[in-house]
PDB file of C-alpha atoms in Angstrom:
ATOM      1  CA  MET A   1      97.540  99.501 138.657  1.00  0.00           C
ATOM      2  CA  ASP A   2      95.884  98.537 141.906  1.00  0.00           C
ATOM      3  CA  ILE A   3      92.196  99.096 142.450  1.00  0.00           C
ATOM      4  CA  ASN A   4      92.692 102.026 144.820  1.00  0.00           C
ATOM      5  CA  GLU A   5      94.708 104.005 142.291  1.00  0.00           C
ATOM      6  CA  TRP A   6      92.318 103.056 139.522  1.00  0.00           C
ATOM      7  CA  GLU A   7      89.453 104.364 141.628  1.00  0.00           C
ATOM      8  CA  GLU A   8      90.886 107.880 141.343  1.00  0.00           C
ATOM      9  CA  TRP A   9      90.940 107.583 137.549  1.00  0.00           C
ATOM     10  CA  TYR A  10      87.482 106.032 137.539  1.00  0.00           C
ATOM     11  CA  VAL A  11      85.870 108.838 139.553  1.00  0.00           C
ATOM     12  CA  GLU A  12      87.411 111.374 137.164  1.00  0.00           C
ATOM     13  CA  ILE A  13      86.105 109.429 134.138  1.00  0.00           C
ATOM     14  CA  LEU A  14      82.591 109.140 135.570  1.00  0.00           C
ATOM     15  CA  ASP A  15      82.538 112.887 136.240  1.00  0.00           C
ATOM     16  CA  ASP A  16      84.065 113.894 132.875  1.00  0.00           C
ATOM     17  CA  PHE A  17      81.773 111.720 130.747  1.00  0.00           C
ATOM     18  CA  GLY A  18      78.651 111.890 132.901  1.00  0.00           C
ATOM     19  CA  PHE A  19      78.595 108.089 133.297  1.00  0.00           C
ATOM     20  CA  LEU A  20      76.812 106.480 136.239  1.00  0.00           C
ATOM     21  CA  ARG A  21      78.670 104.006 138.454  1.00  0.00           C
ATOM     22  CA  LYS A  22      75.421 102.076 138.975  1.00  0.00           C
ATOM     23  CA  ASP A  23      75.118 101.444 135.215  1.00  0.00           C
ATOM     24  CA  ASP A  24      78.610  99.961 135.146  1.00  0.00           C
ATOM     25  CA  GLU A  25      77.818  97.862 138.208  1.00  0.00           C
ATOM     26  CA  ASN A  26      74.547  96.527 136.732  1.00  0.00           C
ATOM     27  CA  THR A  27      76.347  95.393 133.528  1.00  0.00           C
ATOM     28  CA  ALA A  28      79.128  93.874 135.620  1.00  0.00           C
ATOM     29  CA  ASP A  29      76.554  91.871 137.552  1.00  0.00           C
ATOM     30  CA  LEU A  30      74.981  90.697 134.305  1.00  0.00           C
ATOM     31  CA  LEU A  31      78.303  89.653 132.829  1.00  0.00           C
ATOM     32  CA  ASN A  32      79.235  87.805 135.994  1.00  0.00           C
ATOM     33  CA  GLU A  33      75.916  85.930 135.984  1.00  0.00           C
ATOM     34  CA  ILE A  34      76.400  84.877 132.366  1.00  0.00           C
ATOM     35  CA  LEU A  35      79.973  83.675 133.001  1.00  0.00           C
ATOM     36  CA  GLU A  36      78.818  81.774 136.116  1.00  0.00           C
ATOM     37  CA  LYS A  37      76.536  79.715 133.877  1.00  0.00           C
ATOM     38  CA  HIS A  38      78.601  79.676 130.709  1.00  0.00           C
ATOM     39  CA  GLY A  39      82.111  79.194 132.048  1.00  0.00           C
ATOM     40  CA  PHE A  40      85.050  81.538 132.516  1.00  0.00           C
ATOM     41  CA  LEU A  41      88.790  81.841 132.864  1.00  0.00           C
ATOM     42  CA  THR A  42      90.733  83.057 135.848  1.00  0.00           C
ATOM     43  CA  ILE A  43      93.782  85.268 135.397  1.00  0.00           C
ATOM     44  CA  ASP A  44      95.972  82.416 136.601  1.00  0.00           C
ATOM     45  CA  GLU A  45      94.538  80.104 133.920  1.00  0.00           C
ATOM     46  CA  LEU A  46      95.045  82.744 131.231  1.00  0.00           C
ATOM     47  CA  TYR A  47      98.630  83.339 132.403  1.00  0.00           C
ATOM     48  CA  ALA A  48      99.391  79.605 132.350  1.00  0.00           C
ATOM     49  CA  ASP A  49      97.838  79.117 128.903  1.00  0.00           C
ATOM     50  CA  MET A  50      99.818  82.036 127.461  1.00  0.00           C
ATOM     51  CA  GLU A  51     103.016  80.687 128.996  1.00  0.00           C
ATOM     52  CA  ASP A  52     102.388  77.360 127.350  1.00  0.00           C
ATOM     53  CA  LYS A  53     101.357  78.930 124.059  1.00  0.00           C
ATOM     54  CA  LYS A  54     104.378  81.215 123.741  1.00  0.00           C
ATOM     55  CA  ASN A  55     106.926  79.232 125.792  1.00  0.00           C
ATOM     56  CA  GLY A  56     107.084  81.710 128.685  1.00  0.00           C
ATOM     57  CA  THR A  57     107.640  84.874 126.673  1.00  0.00           C
ATOM     58  CA  SER A  58     107.254  88.270 128.350  1.00  0.00           C
ATOM     59  CA  LYS A  59     107.078  90.158 125.055  1.00  0.00           C
ATOM     60  CA  PHE A  60     103.753  91.483 123.837  1.00  0.00           C
ATOM     61  CA  ILE A  61     102.333  93.299 120.836  1.00  0.00           C
ATOM     62  CA  VAL A  62      99.184  95.310 121.489  1.00  0.00           C
ATOM     63  CA  PHE A  63      97.123  96.363 118.474  1.00  0.00           C
ATOM     64  CA  GLY A  64      94.820  99.402 118.537  1.00  0.00           C
ATOM     65  CA  ALA A  65      92.545 100.439 115.714  1.00  0.00           C
ATOM     66  CA  GLY A  66      94.150 103.748 114.800  1.00  0.00           C
ATOM     67  CA  PRO A  67      95.111 105.014 111.300  1.00  0.00           C
ATOM     68  CA  SER A  68      98.580 103.529 111.459  1.00  0.00           C
ATOM     69  CA  LEU A  69      97.303  99.994 112.105  1.00  0.00           C
ATOM     70  CA  LYS A  70      97.638  98.500 108.615  1.00  0.00           C
ATOM     71  CA  GLU A  71     101.100  99.963 108.091  1.00  0.00           C
ATOM     72  CA  ASN A  72     102.182  98.797 111.528  1.00  0.00           C
ATOM     73  CA  ILE A  73     100.915  95.273 110.810  1.00  0.00           C
ATOM     74  CA  LYS A  74     103.281  95.251 107.803  1.00  0.00           C
ATOM     75  CA  ASP A  75     106.060  96.224 110.191  1.00  0.00           C
ATOM     76  CA  ILE A  76     105.321  93.459 112.705  1.00  0.00           C
ATOM     77  CA  LYS A  77     105.315  90.849 109.944  1.00  0.00           C
ATOM     78  CA  GLU A  78     109.086  91.295 110.050  1.00  0.00           C
ATOM     79  CA  TYR A  79     109.061  90.141 113.673  1.00  0.00           C
ATOM     80  CA  ASP A  80     109.274  86.532 114.846  1.00  0.00           C
ATOM     81  CA  LEU A  81     105.710  86.459 116.102  1.00  0.00           C
ATOM     82  CA  ASN A  82     106.305  83.149 117.890  1.00  0.00           C
ATOM     83  CA  LYS A  83     108.210  85.209 120.467  1.00  0.00           C
ATOM     84  CA  TYR A  84     105.312  87.546 121.223  1.00  0.00           C
ATOM     85  CA  ILE A  85     101.846  87.368 122.682  1.00  0.00           C
ATOM     86  CA  LEU A  86      99.485  89.305 120.424  1.00  0.00           C
ATOM     87  CA  ILE A  87      96.623  91.245 122.040  1.00  0.00           C
ATOM     88  CA  ALA A  88      94.083  92.986 119.823  1.00  0.00           C
ATOM     89  CA  ALA A  89      91.785  95.758 120.967  1.00  0.00           C
ATOM     90  CA  ASP A  90      88.336  94.837 119.603  1.00  0.00           C
ATOM     91  CA  GLY A  91      88.091  96.175 116.041  1.00  0.00           C
ATOM     92  CA  ALA A  92      91.783  95.706 115.376  1.00  0.00           C
ATOM     93  CA  THR A  93      90.932  92.023 115.132  1.00  0.00           C
ATOM     94  CA  THR A  94      89.327  92.612 111.755  1.00  0.00           C
ATOM     95  CA  ALA A  95      92.502  94.201 110.358  1.00  0.00           C
ATOM     96  CA  LEU A  96      94.625  91.357 111.698  1.00  0.00           C
ATOM     97  CA  LEU A  97      92.372  88.703 110.172  1.00  0.00           C
ATOM     98  CA  GLU A  98      92.608  90.475 106.826  1.00  0.00           C
ATOM     99  CA  GLU A  99      96.369  89.899 107.081  1.00  0.00           C
ATOM    100  CA  ASP A 100      95.953  86.245 108.139  1.00  0.00           C
ATOM    101  CA  ILE A 101      97.049  86.935 111.713  1.00  0.00           C
ATOM    102  CA  VAL A 102      94.986  85.531 114.595  1.00  0.00           C
ATOM    103  CA  PRO A 103      95.594  87.390 117.891  1.00  0.00           C
ATOM    104  CA  ASP A 104      96.222  85.335 121.006  1.00  0.00           C
ATOM    105  CA  ILE A 105      93.942  87.538 123.074  1.00  0.00           C
ATOM    106  CA  ILE A 106      91.234  90.054 122.237  1.00  0.00           C
ATOM    107  CA  ALA A 107      90.111  92.794 124.602  1.00  0.00           C
ATOM    108  CA  THR A 108      86.591  93.817 123.657  1.00  0.00           C
ATOM    109  CA  ASP A 109      83.409  95.495 124.849  1.00  0.00           C
ATOM    110  CA  LEU A 110      81.716  93.826 121.866  1.00  0.00           C
ATOM    111  CA  ASP A 111      81.203  96.879 119.694  1.00  0.00           C
ATOM    112  CA  GLY A 112      83.548  95.676 116.940  1.00  0.00           C
ATOM    113  CA  LYS A 113      82.615  93.439 113.999  1.00  0.00           C
ATOM    114  CA  VAL A 114      81.130  90.494 115.895  1.00  0.00           C
ATOM    115  CA  SER A 115      81.425  88.069 113.009  1.00  0.00           C
ATOM    116  CA  ASP A 116      85.201  88.634 112.989  1.00  0.00           C
ATOM    117  CA  LEU A 117      85.411  88.322 116.777  1.00  0.00           C
ATOM    118  CA  LEU A 118      83.634  84.973 116.529  1.00  0.00           C
ATOM    119  CA  THR A 119      85.948  83.873 113.746  1.00  0.00           C
ATOM    120  CA  ALA A 120      89.001  84.722 115.826  1.00  0.00           C
ATOM    121  CA  ASN A 121      87.550  82.883 118.828  1.00  0.00           C
ATOM    122  CA  ALA A 122      86.953  79.799 116.698  1.00  0.00           C
ATOM    123  CA  GLU A 123      90.537  80.006 115.512  1.00  0.00           C
ATOM    124  CA  GLY A 124      91.905  80.109 119.086  1.00  0.00           C
ATOM    125  CA  SER A 125      91.766  83.665 120.399  1.00  0.00           C
ATOM    126  CA  TYR A 126      91.104  84.081 124.107  1.00  0.00           C
ATOM    127  CA  PHE A 127      88.595  86.788 125.036  1.00  0.00           C
ATOM    128  CA  ILE A 128      88.697  89.529 127.617  1.00  0.00           C
ATOM    129  CA  ILE A 129      85.071  90.688 127.616  1.00  0.00           C
ATOM    130  CA  HIS A 130      84.402  93.995 129.344  1.00  0.00           C
ATOM    131  CA  GLY A 131      81.108  95.093 130.811  1.00  0.00           C
ATOM    132  CA  HIS A 132      80.237  98.764 131.217  1.00  0.00           C
ATOM    133  CA  GLY A 133      77.114 100.890 131.405  1.00  0.00           C
ATOM    134  CA  ASN A 134      76.677 101.320 127.668  1.00  0.00           C
ATOM    135  CA  ASN A 135      77.038  97.682 126.516  1.00  0.00           C
ATOM    136  CA  GLU A 136      74.536  95.760 128.592  1.00  0.00           C
ATOM    137  CA  GLU A 137      72.565  94.716 125.491  1.00  0.00           C
ATOM    138  CA  ALA A 138      75.682  93.423 123.689  1.00  0.00           C
ATOM    139  CA  ILE A 139      76.794  91.531 126.811  1.00  0.00           C
ATOM    140  CA  SER A 140      73.400  89.890 127.060  1.00  0.00           C
ATOM    141  CA  LEU A 141      73.234  89.092 123.372  1.00  0.00           C
ATOM    142  CA  TRP A 142      76.744  87.846 122.561  1.00  0.00           C
ATOM    143  CA  THR A 143      78.755  86.761 125.599  1.00  0.00           C
ATOM    144  CA  ASP A 144      77.693  83.127 125.649  1.00  0.00           C
ATOM    145  CA  SER A 145      78.530  82.826 121.933  1.00  0.00           C
ATOM    146  CA  PHE A 146      82.217  82.890 122.877  1.00  0.00           C
ATOM    147  CA  ASP A 147      84.446  80.599 124.848  1.00  0.00           C
ATOM    148  CA  LYS A 148      87.778  81.036 126.723  1.00  0.00           C
ATOM    149  CA  ILE A 149      86.459  84.209 128.359  1.00  0.00           C
ATOM    150  CA  LEU A 150      87.899  86.304 131.153  1.00  0.00           C
ATOM    151  CA  GLY A 151      85.505  89.036 132.312  1.00  0.00           C
ATOM    152  CA  THR A 152      86.420  92.574 133.313  1.00  0.00           C
ATOM    153  CA  THR A 153      84.694  95.662 134.697  1.00  0.00           C
ATOM    154  CA  GLN A 154      85.737  99.284 135.181  1.00  0.00           C
ATOM    155  CA  SER A 155      83.927  99.386 138.552  1.00  0.00           C
ATOM    156  CA  VAL A 156      84.723  97.376 141.674  1.00  0.00           C
ATOM    157  CA  PRO A 157      85.221  93.734 140.601  1.00  0.00           C
ATOM    158  CA  VAL A 158      82.451  91.331 141.473  1.00  0.00           C
ATOM    159  CA  GLY A 159      82.313  87.535 141.383  1.00  0.00           C
ATOM    160  CA  HIS A 160      84.468  86.233 138.550  1.00  0.00           C
ATOM    161  CA  LEU A 161      85.328  89.634 137.058  1.00  0.00           C
ATOM    162  CA  TYR A 162      88.631  91.521 137.224  1.00  0.00           C
ATOM    163  CA  ASN A 163      89.728  95.124 137.019  1.00  0.00           C
ATOM    164  CA  PHE A 164      93.368  95.544 135.960  1.00  0.00           C
ATOM    165  CA  GLY A 165      92.926  99.255 135.166  1.00  0.00           C
ATOM    166  CA  GLY A 166      92.168 100.869 131.829  1.00  0.00           C
ATOM    167  CA  PHE A 167      89.207 102.547 130.187  1.00  0.00           C
ATOM    168  CA  THR A 168      89.222 101.959 126.408  1.00  0.00           C
ATOM    169  CA  ASP A 169      89.800  98.584 124.755  1.00  0.00           C
ATOM    170  CA  GLY A 170      93.320  99.656 123.802  1.00  0.00           C
ATOM    171  CA  ASP A 171      94.554 100.770 127.145  1.00  0.00           C
ATOM    172  CA  ARG A 172      92.810  97.892 128.922  1.00  0.00           C
ATOM    173  CA  ALA A 173      94.793  95.575 126.575  1.00  0.00           C
ATOM    174  CA  MET A 174      97.978  97.330 127.690  1.00  0.00           C
ATOM    175  CA  PHE A 175      97.117  96.863 131.396  1.00  0.00           C
ATOM    176  CA  LEU A 176      96.353  93.195 130.724  1.00  0.00           C
ATOM    177  CA  ALA A 177      99.813  92.745 129.211  1.00  0.00           C
ATOM    178  CA  ILE A 178     101.278  94.277 132.362  1.00  0.00           C
ATOM    179  CA  GLU A 179      99.221  91.900 134.484  1.00  0.00           C
ATOM    180  CA  LEU A 180     100.542  89.004 132.410  1.00  0.00           C
ATOM    181  CA  GLY A 181     104.135  90.023 133.109  1.00  0.00           C
ATOM    182  CA  ALA A 182     105.109  92.078 130.062  1.00  0.00           C
ATOM    183  CA  THR A 183     108.725  93.334 130.041  1.00  0.00           C
ATOM    184  CA  GLU A 184     108.461  94.563 126.433  1.00  0.00           C
ATOM    185  CA  MET A 185     105.299  95.955 124.810  1.00  0.00           C
ATOM    186  CA  VAL A 186     105.166  96.882 121.158  1.00  0.00           C
ATOM    187  CA  LEU A 187     102.215  99.102 120.279  1.00  0.00           C
ATOM    188  CA  ALA A 188     100.668  98.994 116.806  1.00  0.00           C
ATOM    189  CA  GLY A 189      97.868 101.197 115.578  1.00  0.00           C
ATOM    190  CA  MET A 190      98.018 103.317 118.753  1.00  0.00           C
ATOM    191  CA  ASP A 191      97.836 106.853 117.355  1.00  0.00           C
ATOM    192  CA  PHE A 192      95.812 108.691 120.038  1.00  0.00           C
ATOM    193  CA  GLY A 193      94.781 111.367 117.500  1.00  0.00           C
ATOM    194  CA  THR A 194      91.525 112.820 116.225  1.00  0.00           C
ATOM    195  CA  VAL A 195      91.032 110.370 113.343  1.00  0.00           C
ATOM    196  CA  VAL A 196      89.149 107.054 113.592  1.00  0.00           C
ATOM    197  CA  THR A 197      89.185 104.118 111.223  1.00  0.00           C
ATOM    198  CA  LYS A 198      86.543 101.712 109.978  1.00  0.00           C
ATOM    199  CA  TYR A 199      88.056  99.192 112.379  1.00  0.00           C
ATOM    200  CA  SER A 200      87.061 101.220 115.441  1.00  0.00           C
ATOM    201  CA  ARG A 201      83.896 102.696 113.932  1.00  0.00           C
ATOM    202  CA  PRO A 202      82.543 100.150 111.408  1.00  0.00           C
ATOM    203  CA  ASN A 203      79.640 102.405 110.339  1.00  0.00           C
ATOM    204  CA  ILE A 204      81.743 105.314 109.020  1.00  0.00           C
ATOM    205  CA  GLU A 205      81.966 105.965 105.304  1.00  0.00           C
ATOM    206  CA  GLY A 206      85.410 105.281 103.923  1.00  0.00           C
ATOM    207  CA  GLU A 207      88.570 104.029 105.570  1.00  0.00           C
ATOM    208  CA  THR A 208      88.857 106.896 108.102  1.00  0.00           C
ATOM    209  CA  GLY A 209      86.871 109.793 109.507  1.00  0.00           C
ATOM    210  CA  PRO A 210      87.007 112.479 112.202  1.00  0.00           C
ATOM    211  CA  ALA A 211      86.676 111.286 115.801  1.00  0.00           C
ATOM    212  CA  ASP A 212      83.612 112.685 117.538  1.00  0.00           C
ATOM    213  CA  GLU A 213      83.937 114.525 120.860  1.00  0.00           C
ATOM    214  CA  ILE A 214      83.426 111.439 123.015  1.00  0.00           C
ATOM    215  CA  LYS A 215      85.925 109.340 121.035  1.00  0.00           C
ATOM    216  CA  THR A 216      88.487 112.162 121.146  1.00  0.00           C
ATOM    217  CA  LYS A 217      88.172 112.361 124.928  1.00  0.00           C
ATOM    218  CA  LYS A 218      88.517 108.578 125.226  1.00  0.00           C
ATOM    219  CA  LEU A 219      91.727 108.674 123.187  1.00  0.00           C
ATOM    220  CA  ILE A 220      93.124 111.429 125.431  1.00  0.00           C
ATOM    221  CA  TYR A 221      92.509 109.183 128.433  1.00  0.00           C
ATOM    222  CA  ALA A 222      94.096 106.227 126.634  1.00  0.00           C
ATOM    223  CA  GLU A 223      97.260 108.221 126.027  1.00  0.00           C
ATOM    224  CA  ARG A 224      97.308 109.496 129.605  1.00  0.00           C
ATOM    225  CA  LEU A 225      97.004 105.900 130.856  1.00  0.00           C
ATOM    226  CA  LEU A 226      99.818 104.811 128.558  1.00  0.00           C
ATOM    227  CA  ASN A 227     101.951 107.585 130.089  1.00  0.00           C
ATOM    228  CA  TRP A 228     101.079 106.249 133.532  1.00  0.00           C
ATOM    229  CA  ILE A 229     102.381 102.836 132.466  1.00  0.00           C
ATOM    230  CA  ILE A 230     105.605 104.354 131.153  1.00  0.00           C
ATOM    231  CA  GLU A 231     106.148 106.226 134.405  1.00  0.00           C
ATOM    232  CA  ASN A 232     105.145 103.481 136.830  1.00  0.00           C
ATOM    233  CA  GLU A 233     105.801 100.042 135.326  1.00  0.00           C
ATOM    234  CA  GLU A 234     109.099  98.381 134.443  1.00  0.00           C
ATOM    235  CA  VAL A 235     108.275  97.638 130.815  1.00  0.00           C
ATOM    236  CA  GLU A 236     109.938  98.743 127.590  1.00  0.00           C
ATOM    237  CA  ILE A 237     107.411 100.493 125.321  1.00  0.00           C
ATOM    238  CA  ILE A 238     107.884 100.631 121.564  1.00  0.00           C
ATOM    239  CA  ASN A 239     105.136 102.561 119.776  1.00  0.00           C
ATOM    240  CA  LEU A 240     105.286 101.852 116.057  1.00  0.00           C
ATOM    241  CA  ALA A 241     102.681 104.573 115.414  1.00  0.00           C
ATOM    242  CA  LYS A 242     105.128 107.225 116.634  1.00  0.00           C
TER     243      LYS A 242
END
């Protein structure tokens, strides 16, 4: 999705959620400043590293943190994972580590279980760290604790940051896969329903709970953005949650 088309989505999101563009821009500036000092990846470097890591594959598995995640992880254990690039959306990382799977890439706005994100990074995961108006504190606190970072924003890209399209961690992970040349994308834990798990909301009691109004709206956008991919990109989508 090019930046002009994304802008139409972005304006709708700002209006629908009552977010302020300036807040997103301020956090983007902060993330860019941190990466300038700490070090960062370009998309070309990430592409080259993934080609080397997976021998040029164009097959991806993207993990969301929906109720089907653990069952879907059992399904993908039947796959030859050496033929896929694995991208986890933030909290899905915890579920993967529980099953002794380290994702190749993690897309995060740093509201997942940070200790598990750090563990995955130490074990080789690359990080797509996203700055938006509501996570300035987390960006300031945690960004320079990671390495192998590519920075993203949902506003106009500045400095070393990118905007490939996408709003939630899950759909941004899908747009990243497209940017990296995906011809096949398997989706795991992508339910787009009204139930959240402890992997997406670590503070809930029990394994699952009802999504609040904001989370429900975010999941609606995520599914809409997936439908945009299906309609506009030449990629085979296999959603194990469905």
